PDB file of C-alpha atoms in Angstrom:
ATOM      1  CA  MET A1398      31.907   8.595   8.672  1.00 82.00           C
ATOM      2  CA  GLU A1399      31.524   9.646   5.053  1.00 78.00           C
ATOM      3  CA  TYR A1400      35.024  11.149   5.262  1.00 71.00           C
ATOM      4  CA  GLY A1401      36.645   8.020   6.643  1.00 79.00           C
ATOM      5  CA  LEU A1402      35.836   8.310  10.339  1.00 82.00           C
ATOM      6  CA  ASP A1403      35.646   4.932  12.051  1.00 88.00           C
ATOM      7  CA  PRO A1404      31.915   4.002  12.187  1.00 91.00           C
ATOM      8  CA  THR A1405      32.248   2.988  15.846  1.00 93.00           C
ATOM      9  CA  ILE A1406      33.424   6.504  16.711  1.00 89.00           C
ATOM     10  CA  GLY A1407      30.840   8.054  14.376  1.00 88.00           C
ATOM     11  CA  LYS A1408      27.965   6.210  16.053  1.00 92.00           C
ATOM     12  CA  ALA A1409      29.257   7.201  19.496  1.00 92.00           C
ATOM     13  CA  ILE A1410      29.321  10.866  18.369  1.00 87.00           C
ATOM     14  CA  MET A1411      25.774  10.567  17.037  1.00 89.00           C
ATOM     15  CA  GLN A1412      24.610   9.074  20.332  1.00 90.00           C
ATOM     16  CA  ALA A1413      26.439  11.754  22.329  1.00 87.00           C
ATOM     17  CA  ALA A1414      24.833  14.524  20.223  1.00 83.00           C
ATOM     18  CA  GLU A1415      21.241  13.450  20.885  1.00 83.00           C
ATOM     19  CA  GLY A1416      20.583  16.613  22.919  1.00 76.00           C
ATOM     20  CA  LYS A1417      20.568  15.147  26.410  1.00 80.00           C
ATOM     21  CA  LEU A1418      23.505  17.304  27.550  1.00 75.00           C
ATOM     22  CA  ASN A1419      22.088  20.755  26.817  1.00 73.00           C
ATOM     23  CA  ASP A1420      22.753  21.961  30.373  1.00 75.00           C
ATOM     24  CA  HIS A1421      26.498  21.412  29.818  1.00 71.00           C
ATOM     25  CA  PHE A1422      26.856  24.510  27.643  1.00 68.00           C
ATOM     26  CA  PRO A1423      27.670  27.472  29.930  1.00 67.00           C
ATOM     27  CA  LEU A1424      28.234  30.187  27.339  1.00 64.00           C
ATOM     28  CA  VAL A1425      28.104  33.958  27.391  1.00 63.00           C
ATOM     29  CA  VAL A1426      25.924  35.806  24.931  1.00 61.00           C
ATOM     30  CA  TRP A1427      28.789  37.750  23.320  1.00 62.00           C
ATOM     31  CA  GLN A1428      30.658  35.723  20.712  1.00 61.00           C
ATOM     32  CA  THR A1429      32.631  36.266  17.550  1.00 60.00           C
ATOM     33  CA  GLY A1430      30.967  35.781  14.175  1.00 56.00           C
ATOM     34  CA  SER A1431      32.513  32.359  13.727  1.00 56.00           C
ATOM     35  CA  GLY A1432      30.957  31.024  16.928  1.00 61.00           C
ATOM     36  CA  THR A1433      34.198  29.505  18.169  1.00 64.00           C
ATOM     37  CA  GLN A1434      33.043  29.516  21.780  1.00 67.00           C
ATOM     38  CA  SER A1435      29.825  27.586  21.027  1.00 66.00           C
ATOM     39  CA  ASN A1436      31.450  25.253  18.552  1.00 65.00           C
ATOM     40  CA  MET A1437      34.461  24.385  20.700  1.00 68.00           C
ATOM     41  CA  ASN A1438      32.232  23.881  23.734  1.00 71.00           C
ATOM     42  CA  ALA A1439      29.988  21.537  21.711  1.00 73.00           C
ATOM     43  CA  ASN A1440      33.040  19.706  20.351  1.00 75.00           C
ATOM     44  CA  GLU A1441      34.397  19.137  23.861  1.00 78.00           C
ATOM     45  CA  VAL A1442      31.092  18.038  25.427  1.00 80.00           C
ATOM     46  CA  ILE A1443      30.183  15.703  22.548  1.00 82.00           C
ATOM     47  CA  ALA A1444      33.727  14.328  22.158  1.00 84.00           C
ATOM     48  CA  ASN A1445      34.064  13.616  25.877  1.00 86.00           C
ATOM     49  CA  ARG A1446      30.636  11.960  26.068  1.00 88.00           C
ATOM     50  CA  ALA A1447      31.414   9.878  22.950  1.00 90.00           C
ATOM     51  CA  ALA A1448      34.702   8.807  24.550  1.00 90.00           C
ATOM     52  CA  GLU A1449      32.737   7.629  27.604  1.00 92.00           C
ATOM     53  CA  ILE A1450      30.307   5.721  25.355  1.00 93.00           C
ATOM     54  CA  LEU A1451      33.346   4.017  23.813  1.00 94.00           C
ATOM     55  CA  GLY A1452      34.576   3.038  27.277  1.00 94.00           C
ATOM     56  CA  ARG A1453      37.363   5.622  27.337  1.00 92.00           C
ATOM     57  CA  GLN A1454      38.123   8.453  29.757  1.00 88.00           C
ATOM     58  CA  ARG A1455      37.080  12.088  29.345  1.00 84.00           C
ATOM     59  CA  GLY A1456      39.902  14.162  27.939  1.00 80.00           C
ATOM     60  CA  GLU A1457      41.581  11.311  26.030  1.00 78.00           C
ATOM     61  CA  LYS A1458      41.087  13.141  22.708  1.00 76.00           C
ATOM     62  CA  CYS A1459      40.214   9.899  20.913  1.00 79.00           C
ATOM     63  CA  VAL A1460      37.111  11.374  19.243  1.00 80.00           C
ATOM     64  CA  ASN A1461      37.466  15.107  18.483  1.00 68.00           C
ATOM     65  CA  ARG A1462      38.249  15.685  14.789  1.00 57.00           C
ATOM     66  CA  SER A1463      38.474  19.502  15.066  1.00 57.00           C
ATOM     67  CA  GLN A1464      35.586  20.604  12.857  1.00 55.00           C
ATOM     68  CA  SER A1465      36.187  24.298  12.268  1.00 55.00           C
ATOM     69  CA  SER A1466      33.606  26.758  13.506  1.00 55.00           C
ATOM     70  CA  ASN A1467      34.821  29.159  10.810  1.00 56.00           C
ATOM     71  CA  ASP A1468      32.838  27.049   8.353  1.00 55.00           C
ATOM     72  CA  THR A1469      29.894  25.721  10.255  1.00 56.00           C
ATOM     73  CA  PHE A1470      28.754  28.514  12.533  1.00 57.00           C
ATOM     74  CA  PRO A1471      28.185  31.328   9.991  1.00 57.00           C
ATOM     75  CA  THR A1472      26.276  28.961   7.715  1.00 56.00           C
ATOM     76  CA  VAL A1473      24.074  27.536  10.446  1.00 55.00           C
ATOM     77  CA  SER A1474      23.472  30.919  12.045  1.00 56.00           C
ATOM     78  CA  PHE A1475      22.365  32.299   8.662  1.00 52.00           C
ATOM     79  CA  PHE A1476      19.695  29.641   8.313  1.00 51.00           C
ATOM     80  CA  PHE A1477      18.494  30.184  11.890  1.00 52.00           C
ATOM     81  CA  GLN A1478      18.317  33.902  11.186  1.00 51.00           C
ATOM     82  CA  LEU A1479      16.219  33.250   8.116  1.00 49.00           C
ATOM     83  CA  LEU A1480      13.897  31.069  10.135  1.00 48.00           C
ATOM     84  CA  ALA A1481      13.542  33.859  12.674  1.00 48.00           C
ATOM     85  CA  LEU A1482      12.958  36.344   9.827  1.00 43.00           C
ATOM     86  CA  PHE A1483      16.031  38.254  10.918  1.00 41.00           C
ATOM     87  CA  VAL A1484      17.908  38.922   7.702  1.00 41.00           C
ATOM     88  CA  VAL A1485      21.559  40.028   7.649  1.00 42.00           C
ATOM     89  CA  PRO A1486      23.748  40.822   4.629  1.00 46.00           C
ATOM     90  CA  THR A1487      25.420  37.471   4.024  1.00 57.00           C
ATOM     91  CA  ASN A1488      26.371  35.823   0.752  1.00 62.00           C
ATOM     92  CA  CYS A1489      23.211  33.707   0.899  1.00 67.00           C
ATOM     93  CA  HIS A1490      21.060  36.760   1.480  1.00 72.00           C
ATOM     94  CA  ALA A1491      22.898  38.756  -1.189  1.00 78.00           C
ATOM     95  CA  HIS A1492      22.367  36.178  -3.919  1.00 80.00           C
ATOM     96  CA  THR A1493      18.703  35.803  -2.945  1.00 83.00           C
ATOM     97  CA  GLU A1494      18.148  39.561  -3.186  1.00 85.00           C
ATOM     98  CA  ILE A1495      20.145  39.832  -6.414  1.00 88.00           C
ATOM     99  CA  ASN A1496      18.141  37.060  -8.087  1.00 91.00           C
ATOM    100  CA  SER A1497      14.727  37.994  -6.746  1.00 92.00           C
ATOM    101  CA  ARG A1498      14.910  41.792  -6.893  1.00 91.00           C
ATOM    102  CA  LEU A1499      17.977  43.360  -8.521  1.00 92.00           C
ATOM    103  CA  ILE A1500      18.196  41.279 -11.711  1.00 94.00           C
ATOM    104  CA  PRO A1501      14.440  41.454 -12.469  1.00 96.00           C
ATOM    105  CA  SER A1502      14.513  45.232 -11.844  1.00 95.00           C
ATOM    106  CA  LEU A1503      17.525  45.720 -14.118  1.00 95.00           C
ATOM    107  CA  LYS A1504      15.858  43.615 -16.830  1.00 97.00           C
ATOM    108  CA  THR A1505      12.717  45.747 -16.554  1.00 97.00           C
ATOM    109  CA  LEU A1506      14.766  48.948 -16.690  1.00 96.00           C
ATOM    110  CA  HIS A1507      16.700  47.681 -19.725  1.00 97.00           C
ATOM    111  CA  SER A1508      13.515  46.652 -21.514  1.00 97.00           C
ATOM    112  CA  THR A1509      11.890  50.014 -20.784  1.00 97.00           C
ATOM    113  CA  LEU A1510      14.907  51.987 -22.005  1.00 96.00           C
ATOM    114  CA  ASP A1511      15.160  49.800 -25.101  1.00 95.00           C
ATOM    115  CA  SER A1512      11.454  50.368 -25.874  1.00 96.00           C
ATOM    116  CA  LYS A1513      11.902  54.105 -25.352  1.00 96.00           C
ATOM    117  CA  SER A1514      14.788  54.111 -27.817  1.00 95.00           C
ATOM    118  CA  LEU A1515      12.411  52.814 -30.520  1.00 95.00           C
ATOM    119  CA  GLU A1516       9.678  55.231 -29.511  1.00 96.00           C
ATOM    120  CA  LEU A1517      12.103  58.180 -29.630  1.00 96.00           C
ATOM    121  CA  LYS A1518      14.049  57.153 -32.768  1.00 95.00           C
ATOM    122  CA  ASP A1519      12.811  60.063 -34.880  1.00 96.00           C
ATOM    123  CA  ILE A1520      13.419  62.890 -32.409  1.00 96.00           C
ATOM    124  CA  VAL A1521      16.664  64.614 -33.368  1.00 96.00           C
ATOM    125  CA  LYS A1522      18.613  66.564 -30.792  1.00 93.00           C
ATOM    126  CA  ILE A1523      22.030  68.084 -30.449  1.00 91.00           C
ATOM    127  CA  GLY A1524      24.549  65.970 -28.653  1.00 87.00           C
ATOM    128  CA  ARG A1525      26.734  67.637 -26.097  1.00 86.00           C
ATOM    129  CA  THR A1526      30.294  66.954 -25.185  1.00 82.00           C
ATOM    130  CA  HIS A1527      32.378  68.867 -22.657  1.00 78.00           C
ATOM    131  CA  THR A1528      29.509  71.350 -22.168  1.00 79.00           C
ATOM    132  CA  GLN A1529      29.496  72.270 -25.854  1.00 86.00           C
ATOM    133  CA  ASP A1530      27.186  71.426 -28.703  1.00 88.00           C
ATOM    134  CA  ALA A1531      28.441  68.485 -30.749  1.00 87.00           C
ATOM    135  CA  THR A1532      26.930  66.327 -33.484  1.00 91.00           C
ATOM    136  CA  PRO A1533      23.229  65.667 -33.848  1.00 93.00           C
ATOM    137  CA  LEU A1534      21.780  62.339 -32.731  1.00 93.00           C
ATOM    138  CA  THR A1535      18.336  61.000 -32.057  1.00 95.00           C
ATOM    139  CA  LEU A1536      16.888  60.731 -28.605  1.00 94.00           C
ATOM    140  CA  GLY A1537      16.385  57.065 -29.467  1.00 95.00           C
ATOM    141  CA  GLN A1538      20.129  56.642 -30.024  1.00 94.00           C
ATOM    142  CA  GLU A1539      20.814  58.221 -26.666  1.00 93.00           C
ATOM    143  CA  PHE A1540      18.348  55.933 -24.877  1.00 94.00           C
ATOM    144  CA  GLY A1541      19.315  52.766 -26.776  1.00 93.00           C
ATOM    145  CA  GLY A1542      23.030  53.072 -27.392  1.00 90.00           C
ATOM    146  CA  GLY A1543      23.671  54.972 -24.202  1.00 90.00           C
ATOM    147  CA  TYR A1544      21.360  54.235 -21.306  1.00 94.00           C
ATOM    148  CA  ALA A1545      20.001  50.806 -22.304  1.00 95.00           C
ATOM    149  CA  THR A1546      23.461  49.522 -23.247  1.00 95.00           C
ATOM    150  CA  GLN A1547      24.970  50.644 -19.937  1.00 94.00           C
ATOM    151  CA  VAL A1548      22.194  48.888 -17.989  1.00 95.00           C
ATOM    152  CA  LYS A1549      22.758  45.749 -20.104  1.00 96.00           C
ATOM    153  CA  TYR A1550      26.481  45.812 -19.302  1.00 95.00           C
ATOM    154  CA  GLY A1551      25.749  46.386 -15.612  1.00 93.00           C
ATOM    155  CA  LEU A1552      23.325  43.450 -15.596  1.00 95.00           C
ATOM    156  CA  ASN A1553      26.014  41.300 -17.187  1.00 95.00           C
ATOM    157  CA  ARG A1554      28.571  42.339 -14.534  1.00 93.00           C
ATOM    158  CA  VAL A1555      26.131  41.484 -11.724  1.00 91.00           C
ATOM    159  CA  THR A1556      25.285  38.113 -13.285  1.00 92.00           C
ATOM    160  CA  CYS A1557      28.989  37.279 -13.720  1.00 91.00           C
ATOM    161  CA  THR A1558      29.636  37.777  -9.996  1.00 86.00           C
ATOM    162  CA  LEU A1559      26.988  35.243  -8.931  1.00 86.00           C
ATOM    163  CA  PRO A1560      29.056  32.035  -9.340  1.00 85.00           C
ATOM    164  CA  ARG A1561      31.668  33.397  -6.915  1.00 78.00           C
ATOM    165  CA  LEU A1562      28.975  34.656  -4.557  1.00 76.00           C
ATOM    166  CA  TYR A1563      27.394  31.170  -4.444  1.00 74.00           C
ATOM    167  CA  GLN A1564      30.578  29.704  -2.972  1.00 68.00           C
ATOM    168  CA  LEU A1565      30.020  28.936   0.673  1.00 60.00           C
ATOM    169  CA  ALA A1566      32.926  28.270   3.008  1.00 56.00           C
ATOM    170  CA  GLN A1567      31.882  24.869   4.298  1.00 58.00           C
ATOM    171  CA  GLY A1568      33.811  21.720   4.965  1.00 55.00           C
ATOM    172  CA  GLY A1569      35.918  21.796   8.116  1.00 55.00           C
ATOM    173  CA  THR A1570      38.689  23.977   6.784  1.00 61.00           C
ATOM    174  CA  ALA A1571      40.295  25.670   9.757  1.00 61.00           C
ATOM    175  CA  VAL A1572      40.988  29.311   8.870  1.00 63.00           C
ATOM    176  CA  GLY A1573      40.877  28.441   5.181  1.00 63.00           C
ATOM    177  CA  THR A1574      43.885  26.103   5.290  1.00 69.00           C
ATOM    178  CA  GLY A1575      42.075  22.955   4.212  1.00 68.00           C
ATOM    179  CA  LEU A1576      43.035  21.294   7.482  1.00 67.00           C
ATOM    180  CA  ASN A1577      40.634  18.458   8.409  1.00 63.00           C
ATOM    181  CA  THR A1578      38.907  18.190   5.050  1.00 66.00           C
ATOM    182  CA  LYS A1579      38.939  15.611   2.284  1.00 64.00           C
ATOM    183  CA  LYS A1580      41.930  15.938  -0.033  1.00 65.00           C
ATOM    184  CA  GLU A1581      39.624  16.341  -3.068  1.00 65.00           C
ATOM    185  CA  ARG A1582      38.080  19.469  -1.494  1.00 54.00           C
ATOM    186  CA  VAL A1583      41.294  21.401  -0.868  1.00 49.00           C
TER     187      VAL A1583
END
């Protein structure tokens, strides 16, 4: 209804989706990742029951707005998997792990290497390049300018990927076309 659906139809869909028709979902266990079989079955059962509530005939197609399972099913299944403590590598899981484990670990590693560079600033060693002795440098320079800097750059690259990782394909866009979504969202 928020997207312009007639409130009469919207209320009929809400009434039809109250869970009283659960035995009308004869599905096999094996499905694709998008859940098309479950979603399309739910669409048909709910749409046909809503049509009956509106005084129409089953199969008239006066209710079904073609919500895409490509959006809804992976998102919903992820949250059910979390509830069941069954974690799979999804975008949601990836950003949780990156924020709770990877980034703090990289920050700790960077801080440790940076501290070591100060601790080792007076130890001079011979630098090597192409398996030959090169110019002298301090062990602190190697730890700070080399190792710590590379970890800092890596941390920056990981952090820069997060905004794109947070994007979740949601909104009724059949196969990514934007079909059946608000114009502002396409």
